PDB file of C-alpha atoms in Angstrom:
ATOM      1  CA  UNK A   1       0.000   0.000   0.000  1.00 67.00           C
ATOM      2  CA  UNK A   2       1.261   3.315   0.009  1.00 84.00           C
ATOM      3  CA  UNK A   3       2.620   5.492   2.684  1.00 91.00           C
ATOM      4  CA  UNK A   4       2.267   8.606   4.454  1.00 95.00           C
ATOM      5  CA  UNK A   5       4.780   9.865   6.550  1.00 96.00           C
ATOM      6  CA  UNK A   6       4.078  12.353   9.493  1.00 97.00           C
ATOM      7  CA  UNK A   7       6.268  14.393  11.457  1.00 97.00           C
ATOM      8  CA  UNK A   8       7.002  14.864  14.029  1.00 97.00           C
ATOM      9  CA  UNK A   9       5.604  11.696  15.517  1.00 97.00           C
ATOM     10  CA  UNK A  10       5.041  13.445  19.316  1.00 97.00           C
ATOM     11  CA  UNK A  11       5.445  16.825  20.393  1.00 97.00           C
ATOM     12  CA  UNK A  12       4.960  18.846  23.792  1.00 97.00           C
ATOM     13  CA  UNK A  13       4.684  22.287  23.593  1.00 96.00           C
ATOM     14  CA  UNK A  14       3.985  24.883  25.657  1.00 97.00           C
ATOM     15  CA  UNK A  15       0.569  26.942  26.220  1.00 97.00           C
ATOM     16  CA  UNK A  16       0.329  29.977  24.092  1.00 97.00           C
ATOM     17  CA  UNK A  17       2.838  28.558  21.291  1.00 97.00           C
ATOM     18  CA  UNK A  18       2.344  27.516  18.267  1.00 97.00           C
ATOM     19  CA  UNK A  19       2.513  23.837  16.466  1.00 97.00           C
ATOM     20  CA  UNK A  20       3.391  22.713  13.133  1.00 97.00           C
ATOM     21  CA  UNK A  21       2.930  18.945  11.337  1.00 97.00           C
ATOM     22  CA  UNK A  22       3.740  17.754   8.384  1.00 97.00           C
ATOM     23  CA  UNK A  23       2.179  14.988   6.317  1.00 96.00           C
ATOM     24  CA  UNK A  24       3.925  13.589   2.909  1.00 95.00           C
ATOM     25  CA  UNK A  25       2.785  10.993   0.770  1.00 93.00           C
ATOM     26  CA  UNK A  26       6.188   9.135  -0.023  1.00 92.00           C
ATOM     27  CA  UNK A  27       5.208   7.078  -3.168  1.00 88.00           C
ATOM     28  CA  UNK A  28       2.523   8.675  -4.658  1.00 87.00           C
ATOM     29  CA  UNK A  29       0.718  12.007  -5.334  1.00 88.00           C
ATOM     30  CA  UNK A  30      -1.907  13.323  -3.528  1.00 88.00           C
ATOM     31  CA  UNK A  31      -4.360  16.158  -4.660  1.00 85.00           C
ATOM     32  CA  UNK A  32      -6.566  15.610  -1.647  1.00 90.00           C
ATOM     33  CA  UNK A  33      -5.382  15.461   1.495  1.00 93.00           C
ATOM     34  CA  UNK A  34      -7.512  15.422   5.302  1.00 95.00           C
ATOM     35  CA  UNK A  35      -6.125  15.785   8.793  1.00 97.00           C
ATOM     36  CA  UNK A  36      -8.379  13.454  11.603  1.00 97.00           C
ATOM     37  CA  UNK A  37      -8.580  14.491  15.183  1.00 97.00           C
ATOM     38  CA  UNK A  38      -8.816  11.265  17.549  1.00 96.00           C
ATOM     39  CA  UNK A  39      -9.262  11.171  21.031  1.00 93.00           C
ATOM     40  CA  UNK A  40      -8.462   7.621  23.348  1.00 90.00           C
ATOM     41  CA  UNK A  41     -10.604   4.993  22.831  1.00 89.00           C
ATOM     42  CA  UNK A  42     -12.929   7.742  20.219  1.00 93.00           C
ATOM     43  CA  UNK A  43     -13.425   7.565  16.520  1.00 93.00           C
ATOM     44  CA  UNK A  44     -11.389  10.018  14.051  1.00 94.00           C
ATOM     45  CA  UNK A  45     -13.040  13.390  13.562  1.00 94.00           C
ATOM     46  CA  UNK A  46     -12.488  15.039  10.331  1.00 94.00           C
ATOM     47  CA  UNK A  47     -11.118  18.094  11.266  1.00 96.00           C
ATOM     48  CA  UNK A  48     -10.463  19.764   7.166  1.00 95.00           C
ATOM     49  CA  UNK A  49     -10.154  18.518   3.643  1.00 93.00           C
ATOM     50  CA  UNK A  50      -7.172  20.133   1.372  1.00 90.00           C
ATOM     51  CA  UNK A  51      -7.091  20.058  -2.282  1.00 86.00           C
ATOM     52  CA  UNK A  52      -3.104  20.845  -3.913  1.00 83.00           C
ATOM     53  CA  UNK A  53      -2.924  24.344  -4.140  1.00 82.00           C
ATOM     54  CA  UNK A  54      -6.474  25.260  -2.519  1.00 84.00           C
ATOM     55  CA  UNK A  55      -7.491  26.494   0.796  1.00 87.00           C
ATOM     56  CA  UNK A  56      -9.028  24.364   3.185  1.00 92.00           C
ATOM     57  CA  UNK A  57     -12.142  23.154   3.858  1.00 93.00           C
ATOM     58  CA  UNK A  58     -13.250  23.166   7.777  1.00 95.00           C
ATOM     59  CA  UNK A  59     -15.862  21.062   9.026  1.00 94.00           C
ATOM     60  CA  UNK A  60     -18.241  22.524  11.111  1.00 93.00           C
ATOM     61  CA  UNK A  61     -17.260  23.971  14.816  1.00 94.00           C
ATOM     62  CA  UNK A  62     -13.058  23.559  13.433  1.00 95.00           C
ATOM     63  CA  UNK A  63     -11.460  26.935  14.135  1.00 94.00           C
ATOM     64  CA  UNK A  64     -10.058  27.721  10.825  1.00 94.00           C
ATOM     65  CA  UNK A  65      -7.511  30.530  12.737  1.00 95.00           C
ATOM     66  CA  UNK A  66      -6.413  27.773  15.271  1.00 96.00           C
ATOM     67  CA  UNK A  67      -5.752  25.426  12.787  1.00 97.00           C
ATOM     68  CA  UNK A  68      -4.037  26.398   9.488  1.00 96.00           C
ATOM     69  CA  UNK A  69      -3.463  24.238   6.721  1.00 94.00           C
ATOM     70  CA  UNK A  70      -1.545  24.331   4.094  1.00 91.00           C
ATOM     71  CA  UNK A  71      -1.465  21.859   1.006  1.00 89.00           C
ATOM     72  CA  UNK A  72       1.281  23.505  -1.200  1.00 82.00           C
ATOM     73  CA  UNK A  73       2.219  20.437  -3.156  1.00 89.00           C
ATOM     74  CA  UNK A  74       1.091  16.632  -3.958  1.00 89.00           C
ATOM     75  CA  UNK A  75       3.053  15.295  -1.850  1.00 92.00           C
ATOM     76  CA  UNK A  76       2.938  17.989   1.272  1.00 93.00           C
ATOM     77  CA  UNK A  77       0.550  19.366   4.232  1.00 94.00           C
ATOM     78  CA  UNK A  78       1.231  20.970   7.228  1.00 95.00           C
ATOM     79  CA  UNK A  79      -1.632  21.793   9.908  1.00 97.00           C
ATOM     80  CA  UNK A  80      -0.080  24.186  12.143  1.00 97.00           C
ATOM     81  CA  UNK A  81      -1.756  24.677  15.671  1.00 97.00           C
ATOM     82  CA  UNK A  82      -1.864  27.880  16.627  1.00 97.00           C
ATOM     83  CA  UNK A  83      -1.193  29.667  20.491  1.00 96.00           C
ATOM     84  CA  UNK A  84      -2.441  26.120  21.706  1.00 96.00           C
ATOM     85  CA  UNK A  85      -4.232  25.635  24.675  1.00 96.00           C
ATOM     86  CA  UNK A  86      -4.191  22.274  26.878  1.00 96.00           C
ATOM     87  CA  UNK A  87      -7.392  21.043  25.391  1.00 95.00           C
ATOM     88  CA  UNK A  88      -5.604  20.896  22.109  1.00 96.00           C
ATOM     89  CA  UNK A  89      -3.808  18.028  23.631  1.00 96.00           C
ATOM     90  CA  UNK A  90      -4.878  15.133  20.905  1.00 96.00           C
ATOM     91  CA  UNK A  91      -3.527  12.941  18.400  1.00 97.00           C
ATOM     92  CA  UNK A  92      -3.878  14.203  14.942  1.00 98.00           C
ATOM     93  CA  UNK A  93      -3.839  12.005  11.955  1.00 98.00           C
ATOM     94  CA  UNK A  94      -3.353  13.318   8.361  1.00 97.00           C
ATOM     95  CA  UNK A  95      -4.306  10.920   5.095  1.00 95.00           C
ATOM     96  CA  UNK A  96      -4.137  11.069   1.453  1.00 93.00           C
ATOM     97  CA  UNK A  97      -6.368  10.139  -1.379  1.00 89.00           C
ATOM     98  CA  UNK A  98      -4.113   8.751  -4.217  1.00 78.00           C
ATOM     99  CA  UNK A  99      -5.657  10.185  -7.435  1.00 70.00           C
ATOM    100  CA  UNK A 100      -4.196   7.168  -9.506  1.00 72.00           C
ATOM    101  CA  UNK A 101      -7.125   4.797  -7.282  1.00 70.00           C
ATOM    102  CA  UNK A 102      -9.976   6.900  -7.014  1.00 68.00           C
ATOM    103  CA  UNK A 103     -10.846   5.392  -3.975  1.00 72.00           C
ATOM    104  CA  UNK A 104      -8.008   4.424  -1.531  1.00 85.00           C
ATOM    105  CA  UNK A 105      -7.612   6.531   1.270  1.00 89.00           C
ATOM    106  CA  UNK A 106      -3.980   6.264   3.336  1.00 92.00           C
ATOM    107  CA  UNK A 107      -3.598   7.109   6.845  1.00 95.00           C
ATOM    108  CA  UNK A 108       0.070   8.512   8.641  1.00 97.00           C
ATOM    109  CA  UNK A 109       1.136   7.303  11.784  1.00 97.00           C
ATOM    110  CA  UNK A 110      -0.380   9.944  13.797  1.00 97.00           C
ATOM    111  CA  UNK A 111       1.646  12.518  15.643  1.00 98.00           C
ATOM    112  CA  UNK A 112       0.458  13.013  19.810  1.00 97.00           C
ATOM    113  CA  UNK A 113       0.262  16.808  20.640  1.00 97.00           C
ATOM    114  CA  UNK A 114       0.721  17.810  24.381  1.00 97.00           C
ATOM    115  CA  UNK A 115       0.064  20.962  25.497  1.00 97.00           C
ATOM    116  CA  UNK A 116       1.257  22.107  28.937  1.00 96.00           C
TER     117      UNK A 116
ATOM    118  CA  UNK B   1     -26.195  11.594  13.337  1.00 69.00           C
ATOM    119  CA  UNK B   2     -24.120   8.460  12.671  1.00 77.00           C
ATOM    120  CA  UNK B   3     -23.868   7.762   9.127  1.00 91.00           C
ATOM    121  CA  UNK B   4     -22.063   4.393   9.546  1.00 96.00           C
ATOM    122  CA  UNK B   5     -23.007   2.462  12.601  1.00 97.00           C
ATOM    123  CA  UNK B   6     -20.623   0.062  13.878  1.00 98.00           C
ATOM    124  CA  UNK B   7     -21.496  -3.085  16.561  1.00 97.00           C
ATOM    125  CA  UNK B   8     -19.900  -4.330  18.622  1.00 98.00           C
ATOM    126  CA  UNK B   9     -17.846  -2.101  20.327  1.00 97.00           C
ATOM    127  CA  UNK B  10     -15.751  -4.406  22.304  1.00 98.00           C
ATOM    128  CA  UNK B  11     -15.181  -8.033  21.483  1.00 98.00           C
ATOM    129  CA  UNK B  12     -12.983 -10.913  22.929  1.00 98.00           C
ATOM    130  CA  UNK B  13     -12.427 -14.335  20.739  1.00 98.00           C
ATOM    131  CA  UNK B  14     -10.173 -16.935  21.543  1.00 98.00           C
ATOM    132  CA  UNK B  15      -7.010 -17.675  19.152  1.00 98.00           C
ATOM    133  CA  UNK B  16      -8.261 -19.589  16.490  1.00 98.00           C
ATOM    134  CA  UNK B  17     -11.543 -18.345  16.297  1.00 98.00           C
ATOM    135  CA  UNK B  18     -13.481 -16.191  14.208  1.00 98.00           C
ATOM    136  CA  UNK B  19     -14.273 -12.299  14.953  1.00 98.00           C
ATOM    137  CA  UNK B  20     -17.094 -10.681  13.377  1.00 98.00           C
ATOM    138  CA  UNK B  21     -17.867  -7.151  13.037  1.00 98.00           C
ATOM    139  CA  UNK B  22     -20.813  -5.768  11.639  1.00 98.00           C
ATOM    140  CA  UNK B  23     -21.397  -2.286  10.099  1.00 98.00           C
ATOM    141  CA  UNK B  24     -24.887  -1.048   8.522  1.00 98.00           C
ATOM    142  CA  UNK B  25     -25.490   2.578   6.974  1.00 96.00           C
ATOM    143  CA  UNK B  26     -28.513   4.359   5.354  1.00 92.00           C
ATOM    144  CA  UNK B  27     -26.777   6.295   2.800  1.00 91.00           C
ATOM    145  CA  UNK B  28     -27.530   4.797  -0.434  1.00 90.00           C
ATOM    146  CA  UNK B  29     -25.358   7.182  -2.506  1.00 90.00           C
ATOM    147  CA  UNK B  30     -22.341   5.093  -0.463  1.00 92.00           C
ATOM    148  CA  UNK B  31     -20.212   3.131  -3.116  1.00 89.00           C
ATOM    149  CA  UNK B  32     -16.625   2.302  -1.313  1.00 92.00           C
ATOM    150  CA  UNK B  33     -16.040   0.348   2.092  1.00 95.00           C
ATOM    151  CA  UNK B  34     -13.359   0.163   3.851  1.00 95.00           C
ATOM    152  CA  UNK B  35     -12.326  -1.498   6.739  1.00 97.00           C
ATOM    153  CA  UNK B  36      -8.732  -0.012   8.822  1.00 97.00           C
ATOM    154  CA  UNK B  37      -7.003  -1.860  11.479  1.00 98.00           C
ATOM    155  CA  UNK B  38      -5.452   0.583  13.902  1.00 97.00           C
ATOM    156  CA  UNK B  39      -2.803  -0.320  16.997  1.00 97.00           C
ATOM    157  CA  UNK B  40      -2.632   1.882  19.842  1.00 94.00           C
ATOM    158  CA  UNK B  41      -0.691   5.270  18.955  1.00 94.00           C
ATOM    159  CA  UNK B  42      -0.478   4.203  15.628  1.00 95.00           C
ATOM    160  CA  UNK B  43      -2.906   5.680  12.416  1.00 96.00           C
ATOM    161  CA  UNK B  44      -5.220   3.720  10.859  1.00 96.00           C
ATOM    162  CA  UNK B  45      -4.073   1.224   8.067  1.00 95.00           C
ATOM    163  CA  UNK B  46      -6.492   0.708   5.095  1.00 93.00           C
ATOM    164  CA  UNK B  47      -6.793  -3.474   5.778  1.00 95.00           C
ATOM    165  CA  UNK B  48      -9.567  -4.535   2.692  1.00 95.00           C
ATOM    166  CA  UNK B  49     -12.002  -2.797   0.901  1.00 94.00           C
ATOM    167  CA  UNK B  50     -14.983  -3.571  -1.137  1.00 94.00           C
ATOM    168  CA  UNK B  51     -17.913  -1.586  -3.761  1.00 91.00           C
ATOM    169  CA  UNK B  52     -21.181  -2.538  -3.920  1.00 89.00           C
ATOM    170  CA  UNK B  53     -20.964  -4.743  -6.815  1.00 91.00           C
ATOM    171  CA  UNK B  54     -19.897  -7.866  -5.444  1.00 93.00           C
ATOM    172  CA  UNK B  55     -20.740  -9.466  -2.410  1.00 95.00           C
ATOM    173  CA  UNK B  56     -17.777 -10.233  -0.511  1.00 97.00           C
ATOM    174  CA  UNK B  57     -14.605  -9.875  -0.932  1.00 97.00           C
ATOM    175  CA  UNK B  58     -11.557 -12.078   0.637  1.00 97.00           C
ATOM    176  CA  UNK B  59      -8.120 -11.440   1.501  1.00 96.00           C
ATOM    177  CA  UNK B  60      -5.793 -13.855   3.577  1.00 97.00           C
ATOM    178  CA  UNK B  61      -7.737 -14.094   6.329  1.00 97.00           C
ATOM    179  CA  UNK B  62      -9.781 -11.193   6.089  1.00 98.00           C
ATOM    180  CA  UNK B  63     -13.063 -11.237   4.387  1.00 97.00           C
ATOM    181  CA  UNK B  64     -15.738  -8.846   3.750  1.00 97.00           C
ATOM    182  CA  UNK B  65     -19.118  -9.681   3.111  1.00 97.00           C
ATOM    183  CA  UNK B  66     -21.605  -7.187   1.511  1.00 96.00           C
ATOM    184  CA  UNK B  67     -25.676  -6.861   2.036  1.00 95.00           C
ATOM    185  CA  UNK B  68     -26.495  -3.901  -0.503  1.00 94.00           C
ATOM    186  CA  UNK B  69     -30.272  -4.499   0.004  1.00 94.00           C
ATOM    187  CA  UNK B  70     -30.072  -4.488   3.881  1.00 96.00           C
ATOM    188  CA  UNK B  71     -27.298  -1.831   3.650  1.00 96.00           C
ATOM    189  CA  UNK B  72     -25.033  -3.767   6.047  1.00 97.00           C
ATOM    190  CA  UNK B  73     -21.162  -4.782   5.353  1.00 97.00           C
ATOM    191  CA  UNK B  74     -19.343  -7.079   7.974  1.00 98.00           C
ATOM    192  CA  UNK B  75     -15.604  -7.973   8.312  1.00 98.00           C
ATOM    193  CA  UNK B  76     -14.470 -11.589   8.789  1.00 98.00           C
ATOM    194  CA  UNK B  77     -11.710 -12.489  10.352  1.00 98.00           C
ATOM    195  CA  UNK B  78     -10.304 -16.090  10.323  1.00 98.00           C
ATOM    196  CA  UNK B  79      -8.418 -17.865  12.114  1.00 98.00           C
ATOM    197  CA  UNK B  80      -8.071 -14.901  14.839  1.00 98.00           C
ATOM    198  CA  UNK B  81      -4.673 -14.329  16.522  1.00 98.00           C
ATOM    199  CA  UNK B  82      -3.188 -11.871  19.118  1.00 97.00           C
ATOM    200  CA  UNK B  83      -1.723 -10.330  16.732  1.00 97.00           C
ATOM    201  CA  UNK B  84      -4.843  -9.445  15.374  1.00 98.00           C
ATOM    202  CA  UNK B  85      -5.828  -7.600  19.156  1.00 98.00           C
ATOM    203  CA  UNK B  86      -6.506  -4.269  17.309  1.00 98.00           C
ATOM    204  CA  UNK B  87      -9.228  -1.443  16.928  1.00 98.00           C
ATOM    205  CA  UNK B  88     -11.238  -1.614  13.967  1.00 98.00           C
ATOM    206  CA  UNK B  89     -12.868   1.071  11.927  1.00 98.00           C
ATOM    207  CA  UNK B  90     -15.458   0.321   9.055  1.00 98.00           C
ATOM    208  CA  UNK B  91     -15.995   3.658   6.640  1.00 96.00           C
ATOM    209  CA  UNK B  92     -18.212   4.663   4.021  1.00 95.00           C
ATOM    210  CA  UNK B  93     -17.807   7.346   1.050  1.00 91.00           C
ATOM    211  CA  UNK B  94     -20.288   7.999  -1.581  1.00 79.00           C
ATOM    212  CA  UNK B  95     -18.579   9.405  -4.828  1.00 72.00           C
ATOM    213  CA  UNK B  96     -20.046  12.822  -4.510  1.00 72.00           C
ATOM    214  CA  UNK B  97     -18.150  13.279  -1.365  1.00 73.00           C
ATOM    215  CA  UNK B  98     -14.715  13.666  -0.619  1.00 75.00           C
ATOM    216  CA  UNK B  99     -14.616  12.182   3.048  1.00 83.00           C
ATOM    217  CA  UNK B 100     -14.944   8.988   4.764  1.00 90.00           C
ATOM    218  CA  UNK B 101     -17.536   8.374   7.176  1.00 92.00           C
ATOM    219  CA  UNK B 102     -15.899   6.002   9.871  1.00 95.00           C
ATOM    220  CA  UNK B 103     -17.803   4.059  12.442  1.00 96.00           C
ATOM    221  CA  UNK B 104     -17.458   4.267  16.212  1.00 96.00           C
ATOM    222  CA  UNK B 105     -14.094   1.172  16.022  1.00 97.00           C
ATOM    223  CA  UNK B 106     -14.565  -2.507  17.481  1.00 98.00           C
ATOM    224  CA  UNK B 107     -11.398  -3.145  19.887  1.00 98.00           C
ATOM    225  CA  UNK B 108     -10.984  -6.736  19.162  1.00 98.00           C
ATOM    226  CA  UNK B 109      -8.739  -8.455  21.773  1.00 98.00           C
ATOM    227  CA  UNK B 110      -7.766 -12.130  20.804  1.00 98.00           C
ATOM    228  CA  UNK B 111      -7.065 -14.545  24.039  1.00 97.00           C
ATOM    229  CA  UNK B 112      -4.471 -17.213  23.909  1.00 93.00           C
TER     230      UNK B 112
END
């Protein structure tokens, strides 16, 4: 299957500071890529949908301003938490549609945010 | 509202056996479903996946069977090991949509 990368896998920050993943698809391009939210023992929550080159698009009650995305390239997307608070503390997963199989849908390995 | 609903939430089987999880959804518009196997602190991995037009679908072990008129989709899994002891997610998409609809996970422990 194919493989997304995330980095950096966990991170601790302090309150007030700001955050930033990355998520690359490794072997294949991506024009559509989605970062999850996941808390323990929850389902993911579909926090935005990139397109290559397009802004975001937030689901309901996702703070656009706390959360930026960027999806600059096929194979690159960054969500970058902004002056985050403790309850930010989550894992966050990004995945990638490969546009050579319509429908497959890859997941990275998820990187654990702590805020203190 | 729950597009995809997912039972059960929890199940134990003993090595060897056979786990069974069972997904059902009303959107008809769905036409991809996928089942992910996720280990703890780890992202989901995309396991087997099936469309509407066939029944079931079989992997190794892993088999998916399909019930378009009752809307329902179940993963098999044969032959259950430990190794196996992971959360499972079923998903829908419909090809209007760009998203996956997940289900609420099955955390499948397999006994020795």
């Amino acid at each position: 299957g194919a493989v997304v990368s995330q980095h950096p896998s966990w991170v601790i920050c302090k309150s007030g500071t700001s955050v930033k993943i990355e998520c690359r698809s490794l072997d294949f391009q991506a024009t559509t890529m989605f970062w999850y939210r996941q808390f323990p023992k929850q389902s993911l929550m579909l926090m935005a949908t990139s397109n290559e080159g397009s802004k975001a698009t937030y689901e309901q009650g996702v703070e656009k301003d706390k959360f930026l995305i960027n999806h600059a390239s096929l194979t690159l997307s960054t969500l970058t938490v902004t002056s985050a608070h403790p309850e930010d503390s989550s894992f966050y997963i990004c995945s990638a549609r490969d546009i050579s199989l319509f429908y497959e849908q890859y997941f990275g390995p998820g990187t654990r945010l702590t805020v203190t | 509202q729950q597009q995809v609903k997912q039972s059960p939430q929890s199940l134990i089987v003993q090595k060897g056996g056979i786990s069974i999880i069972n997904c059902a959804y009303e959107n008809t518009a769905f036409d991809y479903f996928p089942w992910y196997q996720q280990f703890p602190g780890k992202g989901p991995a995309l396991l087997i996946a099936i469309r509407p037009d066939v029944s079931e679908k079989k992997e190794g072990r892993f088999t998916i069977s399909f019930n378009k008129s009752a809307k329902q989709f179940s993963l098999h899994i044969m032959d259950s090991q430990p190794g196996d002891s992971a959360t499972y997610f079923c998903a829908a998409r419909d090809t209007g949509a760009n998203n996956l609809f997940f289900g609420t996970g099955t955390r499948l422990t397999v006994i020795p």
